[in-house]
Coordinates of C-alpha atoms in Angstrom, one line a residue:
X1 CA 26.7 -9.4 -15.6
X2 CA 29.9 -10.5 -14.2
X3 CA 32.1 -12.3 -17.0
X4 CA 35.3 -13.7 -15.8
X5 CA 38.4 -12.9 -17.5
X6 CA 40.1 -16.0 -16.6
X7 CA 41.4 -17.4 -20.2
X8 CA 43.4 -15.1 -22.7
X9 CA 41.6 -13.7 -25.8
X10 CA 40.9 -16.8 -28.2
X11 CA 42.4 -16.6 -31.2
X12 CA 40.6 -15.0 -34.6
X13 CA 40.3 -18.8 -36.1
X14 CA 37.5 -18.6 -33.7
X15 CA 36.0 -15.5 -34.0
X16 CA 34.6 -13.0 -36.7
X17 CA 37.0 -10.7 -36.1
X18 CA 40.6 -9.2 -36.1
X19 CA 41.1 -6.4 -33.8
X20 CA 43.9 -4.0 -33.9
X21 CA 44.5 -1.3 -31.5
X22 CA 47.0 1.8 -32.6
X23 CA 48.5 4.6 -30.5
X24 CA 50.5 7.2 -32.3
X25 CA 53.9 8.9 -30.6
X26 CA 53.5 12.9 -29.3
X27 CA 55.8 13.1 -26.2
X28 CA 53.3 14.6 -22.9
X29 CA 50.0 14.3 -25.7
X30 CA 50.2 10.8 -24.9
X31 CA 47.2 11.8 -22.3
X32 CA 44.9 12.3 -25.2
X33 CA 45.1 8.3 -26.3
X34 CA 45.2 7.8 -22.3
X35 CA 41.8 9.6 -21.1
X36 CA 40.4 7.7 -24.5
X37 CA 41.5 4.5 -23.5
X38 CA 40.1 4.9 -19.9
X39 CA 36.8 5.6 -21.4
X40 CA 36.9 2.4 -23.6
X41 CA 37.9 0.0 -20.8
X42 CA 35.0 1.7 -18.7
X43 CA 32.4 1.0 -21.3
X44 CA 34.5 -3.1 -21.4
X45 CA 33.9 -3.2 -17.9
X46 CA 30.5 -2.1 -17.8
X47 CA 29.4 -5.3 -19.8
X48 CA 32.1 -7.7 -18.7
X49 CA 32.8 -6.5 -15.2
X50 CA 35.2 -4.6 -13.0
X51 CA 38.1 -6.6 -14.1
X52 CA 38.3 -6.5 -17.7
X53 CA 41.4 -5.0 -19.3
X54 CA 41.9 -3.5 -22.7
X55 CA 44.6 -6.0 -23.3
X56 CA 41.9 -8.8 -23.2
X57 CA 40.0 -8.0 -26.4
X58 CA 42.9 -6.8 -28.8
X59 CA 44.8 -9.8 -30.8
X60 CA 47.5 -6.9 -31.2
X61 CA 48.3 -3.4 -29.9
X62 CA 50.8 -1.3 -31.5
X63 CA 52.6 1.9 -30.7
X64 CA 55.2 4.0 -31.6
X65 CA 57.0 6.7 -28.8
X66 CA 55.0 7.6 -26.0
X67 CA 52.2 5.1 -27.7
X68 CA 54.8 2.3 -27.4
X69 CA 54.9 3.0 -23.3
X70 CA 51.1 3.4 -23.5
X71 CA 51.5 -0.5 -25.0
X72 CA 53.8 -2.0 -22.5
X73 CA 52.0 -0.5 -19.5
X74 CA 48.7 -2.0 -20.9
X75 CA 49.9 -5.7 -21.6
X76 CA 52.5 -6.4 -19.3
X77 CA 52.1 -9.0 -16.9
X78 CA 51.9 -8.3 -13.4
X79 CA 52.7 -11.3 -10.6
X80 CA 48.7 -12.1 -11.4
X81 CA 49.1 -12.7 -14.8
X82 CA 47.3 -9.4 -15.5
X83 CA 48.1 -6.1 -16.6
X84 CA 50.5 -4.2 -14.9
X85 CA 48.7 -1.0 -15.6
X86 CA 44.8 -0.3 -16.5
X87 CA 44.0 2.1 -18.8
X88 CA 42.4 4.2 -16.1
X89 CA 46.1 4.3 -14.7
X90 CA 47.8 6.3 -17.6
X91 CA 46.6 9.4 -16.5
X92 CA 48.6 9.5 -13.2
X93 CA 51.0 8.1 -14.5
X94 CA 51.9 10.9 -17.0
X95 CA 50.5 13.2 -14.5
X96 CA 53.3 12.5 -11.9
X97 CA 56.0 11.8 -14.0
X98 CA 56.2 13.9 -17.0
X99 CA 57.1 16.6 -15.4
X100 CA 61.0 14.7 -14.1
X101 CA 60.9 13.6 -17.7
X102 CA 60.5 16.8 -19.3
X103 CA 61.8 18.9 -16.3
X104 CA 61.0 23.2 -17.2
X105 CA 63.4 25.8 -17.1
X106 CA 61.8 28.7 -15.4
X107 CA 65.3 30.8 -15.8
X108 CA 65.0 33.8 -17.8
X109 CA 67.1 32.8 -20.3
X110 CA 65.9 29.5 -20.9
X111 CA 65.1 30.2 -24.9
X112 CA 68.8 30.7 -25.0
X113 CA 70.0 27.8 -23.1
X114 CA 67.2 25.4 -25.0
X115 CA 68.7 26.9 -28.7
X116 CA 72.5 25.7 -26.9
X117 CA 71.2 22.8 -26.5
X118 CA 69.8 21.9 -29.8
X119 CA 72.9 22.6 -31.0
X120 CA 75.3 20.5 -28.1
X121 CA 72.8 17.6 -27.6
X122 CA 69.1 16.5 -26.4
X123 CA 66.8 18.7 -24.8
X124 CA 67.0 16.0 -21.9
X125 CA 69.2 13.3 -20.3
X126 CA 66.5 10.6 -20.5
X127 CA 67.9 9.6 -16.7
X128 CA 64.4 9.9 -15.3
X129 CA 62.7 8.5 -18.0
X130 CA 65.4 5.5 -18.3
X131 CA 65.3 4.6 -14.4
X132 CA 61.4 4.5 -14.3
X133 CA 60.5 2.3 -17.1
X134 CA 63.2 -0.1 -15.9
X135 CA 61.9 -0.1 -12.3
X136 CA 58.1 -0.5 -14.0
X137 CA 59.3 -3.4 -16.8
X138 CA 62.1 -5.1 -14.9
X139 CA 62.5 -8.0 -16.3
X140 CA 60.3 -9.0 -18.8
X141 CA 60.5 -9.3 -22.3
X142 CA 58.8 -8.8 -25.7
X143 CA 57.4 -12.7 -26.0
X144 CA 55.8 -12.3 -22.5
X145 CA 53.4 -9.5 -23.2
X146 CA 49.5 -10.7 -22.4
X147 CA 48.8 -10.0 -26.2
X148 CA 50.6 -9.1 -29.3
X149 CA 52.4 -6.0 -29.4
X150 CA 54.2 -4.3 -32.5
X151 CA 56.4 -1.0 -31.1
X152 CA 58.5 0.3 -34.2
X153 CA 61.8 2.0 -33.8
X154 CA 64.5 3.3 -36.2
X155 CA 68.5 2.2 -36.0
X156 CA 70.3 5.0 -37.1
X157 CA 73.7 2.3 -37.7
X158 CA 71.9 0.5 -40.5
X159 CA 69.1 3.4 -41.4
X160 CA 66.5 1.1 -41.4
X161 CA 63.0 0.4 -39.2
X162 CA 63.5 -2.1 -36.3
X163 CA 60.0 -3.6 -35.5
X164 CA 59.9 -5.1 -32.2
X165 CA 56.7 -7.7 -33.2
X166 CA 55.2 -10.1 -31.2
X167 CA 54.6 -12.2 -34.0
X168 CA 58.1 -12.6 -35.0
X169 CA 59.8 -13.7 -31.8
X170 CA 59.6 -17.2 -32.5
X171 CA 61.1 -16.2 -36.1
X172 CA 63.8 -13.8 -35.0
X173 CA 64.8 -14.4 -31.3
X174 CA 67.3 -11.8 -31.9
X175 CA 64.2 -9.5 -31.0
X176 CA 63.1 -10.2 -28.1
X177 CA 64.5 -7.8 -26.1
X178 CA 63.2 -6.3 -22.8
X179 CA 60.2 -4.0 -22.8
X180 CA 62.3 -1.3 -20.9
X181 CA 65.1 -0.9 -23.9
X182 CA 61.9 -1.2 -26.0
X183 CA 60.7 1.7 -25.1
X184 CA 62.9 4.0 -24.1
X185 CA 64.3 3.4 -27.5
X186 CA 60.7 4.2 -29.2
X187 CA 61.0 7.2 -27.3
X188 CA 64.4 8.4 -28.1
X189 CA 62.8 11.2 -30.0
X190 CA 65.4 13.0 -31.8
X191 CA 66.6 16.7 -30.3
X192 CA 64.6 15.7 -27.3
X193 CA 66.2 12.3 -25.9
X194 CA 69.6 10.7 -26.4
X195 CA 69.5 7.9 -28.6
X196 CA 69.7 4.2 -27.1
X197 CA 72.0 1.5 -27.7
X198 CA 71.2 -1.9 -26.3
X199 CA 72.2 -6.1 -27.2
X200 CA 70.7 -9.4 -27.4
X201 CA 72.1 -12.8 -27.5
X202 CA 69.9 -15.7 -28.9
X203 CA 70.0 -19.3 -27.8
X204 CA 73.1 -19.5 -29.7
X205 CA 74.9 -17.0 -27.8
X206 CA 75.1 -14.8 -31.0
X207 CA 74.7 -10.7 -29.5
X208 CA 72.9 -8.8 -32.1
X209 CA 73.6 -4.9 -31.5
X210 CA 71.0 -2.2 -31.9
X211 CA 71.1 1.6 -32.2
X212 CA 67.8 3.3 -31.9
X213 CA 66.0 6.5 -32.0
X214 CA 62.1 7.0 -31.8
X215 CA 59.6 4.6 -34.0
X216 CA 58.0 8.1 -35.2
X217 CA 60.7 8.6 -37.6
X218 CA 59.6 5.6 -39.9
X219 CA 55.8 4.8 -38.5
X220 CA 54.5 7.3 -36.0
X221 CA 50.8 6.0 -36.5
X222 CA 51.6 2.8 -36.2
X223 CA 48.5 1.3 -38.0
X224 CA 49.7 -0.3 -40.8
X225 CA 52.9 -1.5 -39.4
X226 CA 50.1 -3.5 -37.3
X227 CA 48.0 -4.8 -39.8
X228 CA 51.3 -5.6 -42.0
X229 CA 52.4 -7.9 -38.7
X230 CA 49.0 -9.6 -39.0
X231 CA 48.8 -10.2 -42.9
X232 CA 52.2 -11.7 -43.0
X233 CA 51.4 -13.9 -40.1
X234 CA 48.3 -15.3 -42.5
X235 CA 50.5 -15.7 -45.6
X236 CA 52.8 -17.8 -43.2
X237 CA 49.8 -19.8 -42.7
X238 CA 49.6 -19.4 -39.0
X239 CA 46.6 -21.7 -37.4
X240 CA 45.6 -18.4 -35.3
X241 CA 44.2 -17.0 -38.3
X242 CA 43.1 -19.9 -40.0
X243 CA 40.7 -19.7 -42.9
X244 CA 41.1 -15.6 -43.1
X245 CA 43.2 -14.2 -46.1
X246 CA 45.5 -11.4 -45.9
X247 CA 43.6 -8.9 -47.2
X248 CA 40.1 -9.6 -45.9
X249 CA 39.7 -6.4 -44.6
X250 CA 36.0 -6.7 -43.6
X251 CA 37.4 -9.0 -40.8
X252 CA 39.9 -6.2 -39.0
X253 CA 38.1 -4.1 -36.8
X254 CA 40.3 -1.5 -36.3
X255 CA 40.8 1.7 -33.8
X256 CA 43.5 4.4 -34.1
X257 CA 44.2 7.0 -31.4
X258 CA 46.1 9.9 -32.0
X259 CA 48.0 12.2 -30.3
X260 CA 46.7 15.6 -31.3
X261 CA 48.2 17.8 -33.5
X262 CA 49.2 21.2 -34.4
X263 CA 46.5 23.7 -35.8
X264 CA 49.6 24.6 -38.0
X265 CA 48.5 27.2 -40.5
X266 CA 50.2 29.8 -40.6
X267 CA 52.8 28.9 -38.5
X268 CA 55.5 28.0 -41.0
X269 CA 55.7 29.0 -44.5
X270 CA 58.0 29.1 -47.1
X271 CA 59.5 32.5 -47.1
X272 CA 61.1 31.7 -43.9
X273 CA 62.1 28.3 -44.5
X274 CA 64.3 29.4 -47.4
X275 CA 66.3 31.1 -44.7
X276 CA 66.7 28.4 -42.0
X277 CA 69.7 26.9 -41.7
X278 CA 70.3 24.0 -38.9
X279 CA 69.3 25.9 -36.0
X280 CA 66.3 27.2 -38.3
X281 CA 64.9 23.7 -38.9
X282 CA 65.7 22.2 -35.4
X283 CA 63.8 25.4 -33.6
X284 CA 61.5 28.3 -34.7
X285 CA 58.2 29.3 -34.1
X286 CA 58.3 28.2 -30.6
X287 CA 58.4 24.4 -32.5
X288 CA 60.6 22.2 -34.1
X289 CA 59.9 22.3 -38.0
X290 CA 61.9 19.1 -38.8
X291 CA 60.2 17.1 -35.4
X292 CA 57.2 18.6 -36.7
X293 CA 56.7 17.6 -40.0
X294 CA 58.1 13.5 -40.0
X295 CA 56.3 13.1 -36.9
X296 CA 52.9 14.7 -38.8
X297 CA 53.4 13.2 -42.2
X298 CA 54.2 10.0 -40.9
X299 CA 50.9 10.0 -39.0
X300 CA 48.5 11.4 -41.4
X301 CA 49.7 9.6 -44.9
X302 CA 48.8 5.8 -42.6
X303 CA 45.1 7.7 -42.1
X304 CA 44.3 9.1 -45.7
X305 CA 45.6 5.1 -47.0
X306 CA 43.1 3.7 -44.6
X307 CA 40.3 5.9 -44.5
X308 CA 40.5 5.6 -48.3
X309 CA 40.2 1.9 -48.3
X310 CA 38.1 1.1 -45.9
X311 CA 35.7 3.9 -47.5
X312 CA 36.1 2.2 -50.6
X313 CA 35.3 -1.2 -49.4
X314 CA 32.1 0.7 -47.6
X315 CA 33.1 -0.4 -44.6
X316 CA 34.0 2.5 -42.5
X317 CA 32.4 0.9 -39.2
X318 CA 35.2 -0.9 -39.0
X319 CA 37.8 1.8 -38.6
X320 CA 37.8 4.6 -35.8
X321 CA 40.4 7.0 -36.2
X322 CA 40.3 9.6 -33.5
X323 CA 42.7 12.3 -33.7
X324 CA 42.3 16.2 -32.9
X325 CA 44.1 18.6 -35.4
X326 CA 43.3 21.8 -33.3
X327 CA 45.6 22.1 -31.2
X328 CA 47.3 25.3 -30.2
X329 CA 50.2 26.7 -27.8
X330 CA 51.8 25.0 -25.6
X331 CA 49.2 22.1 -25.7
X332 CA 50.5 21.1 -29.1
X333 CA 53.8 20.8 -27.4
X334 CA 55.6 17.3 -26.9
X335 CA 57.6 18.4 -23.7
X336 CA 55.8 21.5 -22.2
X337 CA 55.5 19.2 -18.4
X338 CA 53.5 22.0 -16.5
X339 CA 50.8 21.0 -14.3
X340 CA 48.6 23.6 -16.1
X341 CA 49.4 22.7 -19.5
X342 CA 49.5 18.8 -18.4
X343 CA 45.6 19.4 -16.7
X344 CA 44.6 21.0 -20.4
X345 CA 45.7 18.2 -22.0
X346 CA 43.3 16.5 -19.8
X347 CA 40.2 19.0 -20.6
X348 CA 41.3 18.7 -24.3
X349 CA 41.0 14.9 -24.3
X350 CA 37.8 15.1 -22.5
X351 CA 36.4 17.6 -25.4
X352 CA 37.6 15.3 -28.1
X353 CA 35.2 12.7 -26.7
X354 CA 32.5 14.9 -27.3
X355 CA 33.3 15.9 -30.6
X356 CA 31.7 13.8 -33.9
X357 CA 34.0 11.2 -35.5
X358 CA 35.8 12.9 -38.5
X359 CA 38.2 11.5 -40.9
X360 CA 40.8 13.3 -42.5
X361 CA 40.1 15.2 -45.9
X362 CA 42.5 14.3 -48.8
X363 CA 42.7 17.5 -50.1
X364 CA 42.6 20.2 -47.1
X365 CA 44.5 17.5 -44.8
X366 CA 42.4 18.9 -41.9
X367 CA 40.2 16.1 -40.0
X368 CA 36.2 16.5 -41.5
X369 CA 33.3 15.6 -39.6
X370 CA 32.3 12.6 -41.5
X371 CA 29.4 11.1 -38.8
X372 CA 26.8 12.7 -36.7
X373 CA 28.1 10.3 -34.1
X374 CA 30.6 11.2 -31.2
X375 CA 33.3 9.6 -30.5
X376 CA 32.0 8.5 -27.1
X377 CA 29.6 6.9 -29.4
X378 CA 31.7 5.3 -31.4
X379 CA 34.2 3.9 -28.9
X380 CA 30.8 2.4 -26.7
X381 CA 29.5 0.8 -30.2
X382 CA 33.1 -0.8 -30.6
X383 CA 33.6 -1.8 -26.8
X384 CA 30.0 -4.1 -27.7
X385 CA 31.6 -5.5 -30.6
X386 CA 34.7 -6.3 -28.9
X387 CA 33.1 -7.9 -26.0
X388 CA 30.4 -10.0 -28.7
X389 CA 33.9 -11.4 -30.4
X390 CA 35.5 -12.3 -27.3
X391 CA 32.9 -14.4 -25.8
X392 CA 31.9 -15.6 -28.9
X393 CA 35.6 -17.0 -29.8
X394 CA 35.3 -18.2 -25.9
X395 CA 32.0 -20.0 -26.9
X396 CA 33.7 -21.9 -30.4
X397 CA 37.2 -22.5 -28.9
X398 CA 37.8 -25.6 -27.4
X399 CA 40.1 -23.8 -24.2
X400 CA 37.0 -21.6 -23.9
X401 CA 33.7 -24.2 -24.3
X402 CA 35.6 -27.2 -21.8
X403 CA 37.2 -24.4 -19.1
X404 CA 35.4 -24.8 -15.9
X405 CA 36.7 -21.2 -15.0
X406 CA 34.6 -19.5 -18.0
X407 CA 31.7 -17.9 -15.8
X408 CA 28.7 -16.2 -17.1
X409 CA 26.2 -15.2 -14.6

């Protein structure tokens, strides 16, 4: 069955459903969330065809760091109109250029040149990184992605969350920035990429300044930032979402794709805290303590809220969070560009697919097997849901029912 993808994804008003799609920040373990997303858009295009893109079945995809380039690549427009990138594409991608991102020191005395400079500046100049997502995004802009987006950063002038939202361009046009400042500002991780400092001038003419480092300082699961864009567009009694309410959770259908994390026991502790001064903090343990623990916290207090709500709603079908808190060595790394450790990232995605959905457990914090189901499973039980909403709201909507393009054969 060959389903063409020929009209955008019809708003909720039409449909049954809201669906959000998250991807967490974690430097090079943005492969995880890619080979997962490949998987998904397979199982789309097995029942819609060839062409179907994940951006056609989300109303919104958010994502914070490396998750925020994941975003852009999967819902900016090419000259057709479709995405630039599909999923499928990510893995290359990273594969080729992480490495000139993140370049290695093989030197002997690289650990002392890498404690230097954590001390003098960033890990890296960002010059790679900078001059490919510009050549990638040129020109276009927040308002022109093929669905919502929602990429959170942080400006360290007013010490605040910036939320680039798709939602509130119209609102604040002081936002819509370009996709390439976008995200190399999400990215701007801190001791590992400069900072970024960019303007935008409204209609008026009126430049608006912005100072940013990396999204994961505030949100780096960006979840709820997500479903917080979606509930204030209801409140503001947008037609899109017309008759849901704001907190009708039994109408989001939501999945969340992490990055991995560290299998940290063990590896910090107390004692040797005590003793860490700024060079302590910023590098030990082969890590970076303070990079660790925002970026992990962040993450994993947006999963125990939402696990624990939908559970008590009893409607944990609606929420996939997939993460894998095993990682070890250099695989848990966000910057380690080898081909080796870039190829295990790989296997270890691969694995995770295999592995039964858990959710996380409020009192160990480790992620529990909560479902005799995989996470293959899962994600092919979600791409049949998402495919049933979009040809339903296709069916109800007026663009959808009268288009002479809508083919079903």
């Amino acid at each position: 069955m060959e389903r063409a993808l020929s009209l955008p994804l019809q708003p909720p008003t039409y449909g049954n459903l809201i669906t959000i799609l998250s991807i967490d920040g974690g430097g090079i373990r943005g492969l995880i969330p890619g080979t997962i997303l490949a998987f998904l858009e397979s199982e789309l295009q097995k029942l819609d065809g060839e062409n179907a893109r994940i951006a056609d079945y989300f109303d919104v995809i958010a994502g914070t760091s490396t998750g925020g380039l994941v975003t852009a690549m999967l819902t900016s427009p090419n000259e057709n109109n479709r995405p630039l990138f599909a999923a499928k594409d990510i893995k290359d991608f990273f594969l080729n250029n992480c490495p000139k991102i993140f370049p290695q020191d093989s030197c002997p005395f690289a650990p002392a040149t890498k404690m230097i400079k954590a001390v003098m500046g960033p890990k890296y100049d960002g010059k790679y990184l900078h001059r490919l997502v510009k050549e990638k995004l040129g020109s276009i802009r927040l308002h022109q992605t093929l669905t919502n987006v929602v990429i959170p950063t942080f400006d360290i002038n007013c010490l605040q969350p910036t939320i680039f939202s798709s939602y509130q361009v119209k609102k604040t046009p002081s936002i819509n920035a370009l996709l390439s400042d976008i995200c190399i500002s999400t990215s701007a991780a801190p001791t590992y990429l400069p900072a970024h400092y960019f303007e935008t001038q409204d209609t008026t003419g009126k430049v608006r300044e912005f100072n940013l480092i990396d999204g994961g300082v505030a949100a780096n699961n960006p979840t709820l930032v997500a479903m917080g864009e979606v509930a204030k567009e209801i409140m503001g009694g947008s037609s899109d979402f017309y008759p849901i309410k704001p907190m009708d959770y039994q109408r989001f259908l939501v999945i969340s794709l992490g990055t991995g994390s560290q299998n940290v026991k063990g590896k910090y502790n107390a004692s040797e805290a005590a003793k860490w001064g700024m060079l302590g903090w910023l590098s030990s343990n082969g890590g970076s303590p303070l990079v660790d623990a925002f970026m992990q916290a962040s993450a994993d207090m947006v999963d125990f809220h939402l696990s624990a709500v939908f559970q008590a709603l009893h409607l944990e079908a609606n929420y996939l969070r997939i993460q894998d808190d095993t990682l070890t060595g250099a695989v848990a790394s966000l910057d380690v560009a080898t081909k080796e450790n870039l190829n295990d990232l790989i296997k270890t995605s691969e694995a995770l697919l295999k592995k039964p959905v858990s959710n996380a457990d409020f009192e160990t914090g480790r992620c529990e097997t909560c479902k005799s189901e995989t996470n293959e499973e899962a994600l092919r039980r979600f791409a049949k849901q998402l495919s049933n909403e979009r040809q339903l709201r296709l069916a109800r909507s007026p663009d959808g029912h009268n288009s002479t393009n809508l083919k079903l054969c």
